[in-house]
């Protein structure tokens, strides 16, 4: 987790424009700490995946490491 201070006089529109520029957002960040999430598979996960596959339905398990990783799986 990290942060970056933005100019206090920025308008909402300026913040939105800045937020849309991923490279700019990722520059000069100050690290606050690390966060670890652990999502263990449940005992019935394998069966839950097999059933849709048996019906020719594509299943995807997303382990997103960036905010945009899961979005790339929608295709």
Short mmCIF file of C-alpha atoms in Angstrom, two decimals:
data_model
loop_
_atom_site.label_atom_id
_atom_site.label_comp_id
_atom_site.label_asym_id
_atom_site.label_seq_id
_atom_site.Cartn_x
_atom_site.Cartn_y
_atom_site.Cartn_z
CA UNK A 1 0.00 0.00 0.00
CA UNK A 2 1.34 3.41 -0.90
CA UNK A 3 0.20 6.98 -1.27
CA UNK A 4 0.99 10.21 -3.01
CA UNK A 5 -0.10 13.68 -1.99
CA UNK A 6 -1.91 15.65 -4.67
CA UNK A 7 -2.04 19.43 -4.89
CA UNK A 8 -4.76 20.78 -2.61
CA UNK A 9 -6.04 23.15 -5.30
CA UNK A 10 -6.77 20.40 -7.87
CA UNK A 11 -10.34 20.15 -9.05
CA UNK A 12 -12.28 16.90 -9.16
CA UNK A 13 -11.77 16.81 -12.92
CA UNK A 14 -7.99 17.18 -12.53
CA UNK A 15 -7.92 14.29 -10.07
CA UNK A 16 -9.96 12.10 -12.44
CA UNK A 17 -7.67 12.94 -15.37
CA UNK A 18 -4.63 12.14 -13.24
CA UNK A 19 -6.16 8.86 -12.05
CA UNK A 20 -6.68 7.76 -15.66
CA UNK A 21 -2.90 8.00 -16.31
CA UNK A 22 -1.57 4.80 -14.72
CA UNK A 23 2.10 5.68 -15.29
CA UNK A 24 1.72 9.08 -13.60
CA UNK A 25 -0.14 7.56 -10.67
CA UNK A 26 2.61 4.99 -10.10
CA UNK A 27 5.41 7.60 -9.96
CA UNK A 28 6.85 8.97 -6.71
CA UNK A 29 4.75 6.92 -4.33
CA UNK A 30 5.53 6.64 -0.62
CA UNK A 31 5.30 3.10 0.76
CA UNK A 32 3.03 2.67 3.76
CA UNK A 33 3.28 -1.09 4.11
CA UNK A 34 2.43 -4.41 2.56
CA UNK A 35 -0.91 -6.21 2.60
CA UNK A 36 -1.29 -9.94 2.08
CA UNK A 37 -4.62 -11.55 1.28
CA UNK A 38 -4.92 -15.30 1.36
CA UNK A 39 -7.92 -16.90 -0.28
CA UNK A 40 -7.60 -20.62 0.23
CA UNK A 41 -9.63 -22.92 -1.98
CA UNK A 42 -12.54 -24.61 -0.26
CA UNK A 43 -12.89 -28.39 -0.17
CA UNK A 44 -15.68 -28.36 -2.76
CA UNK A 45 -13.90 -26.06 -5.24
CA UNK A 46 -12.73 -28.83 -7.56
CA UNK A 47 -16.27 -30.20 -7.90
CA UNK A 48 -17.68 -26.70 -8.40
CA UNK A 49 -15.29 -26.19 -11.33
CA UNK A 50 -15.89 -29.63 -12.87
CA UNK A 51 -19.67 -29.18 -13.14
CA UNK A 52 -19.67 -26.13 -15.46
CA UNK A 53 -16.81 -27.63 -17.50
CA UNK A 54 -18.93 -30.74 -18.05
CA UNK A 55 -21.52 -28.44 -19.64
CA UNK A 56 -18.86 -26.86 -21.89
CA UNK A 57 -18.78 -23.65 -19.83
CA UNK A 58 -15.39 -21.93 -19.55
CA UNK A 59 -14.33 -21.36 -15.93
CA UNK A 60 -11.60 -18.96 -14.82
CA UNK A 61 -9.97 -18.53 -11.44
CA UNK A 62 -8.59 -15.02 -11.15
CA UNK A 63 -5.60 -14.25 -8.98
CA UNK A 64 -5.29 -10.57 -9.75
CA UNK A 65 -1.95 -9.02 -8.81
CA UNK A 66 -2.81 -5.62 -10.27
CA UNK A 67 -6.06 -3.66 -10.42
CA UNK A 68 -6.39 -4.43 -14.12
CA UNK A 69 -5.45 -8.13 -14.14
CA UNK A 70 -8.95 -9.51 -13.60
CA UNK A 71 -10.41 -7.22 -16.26
CA UNK A 72 -8.11 -8.76 -18.85
CA UNK A 73 -9.72 -12.18 -18.26
CA UNK A 74 -13.16 -11.13 -19.44
CA UNK A 75 -12.36 -11.87 -23.10
#
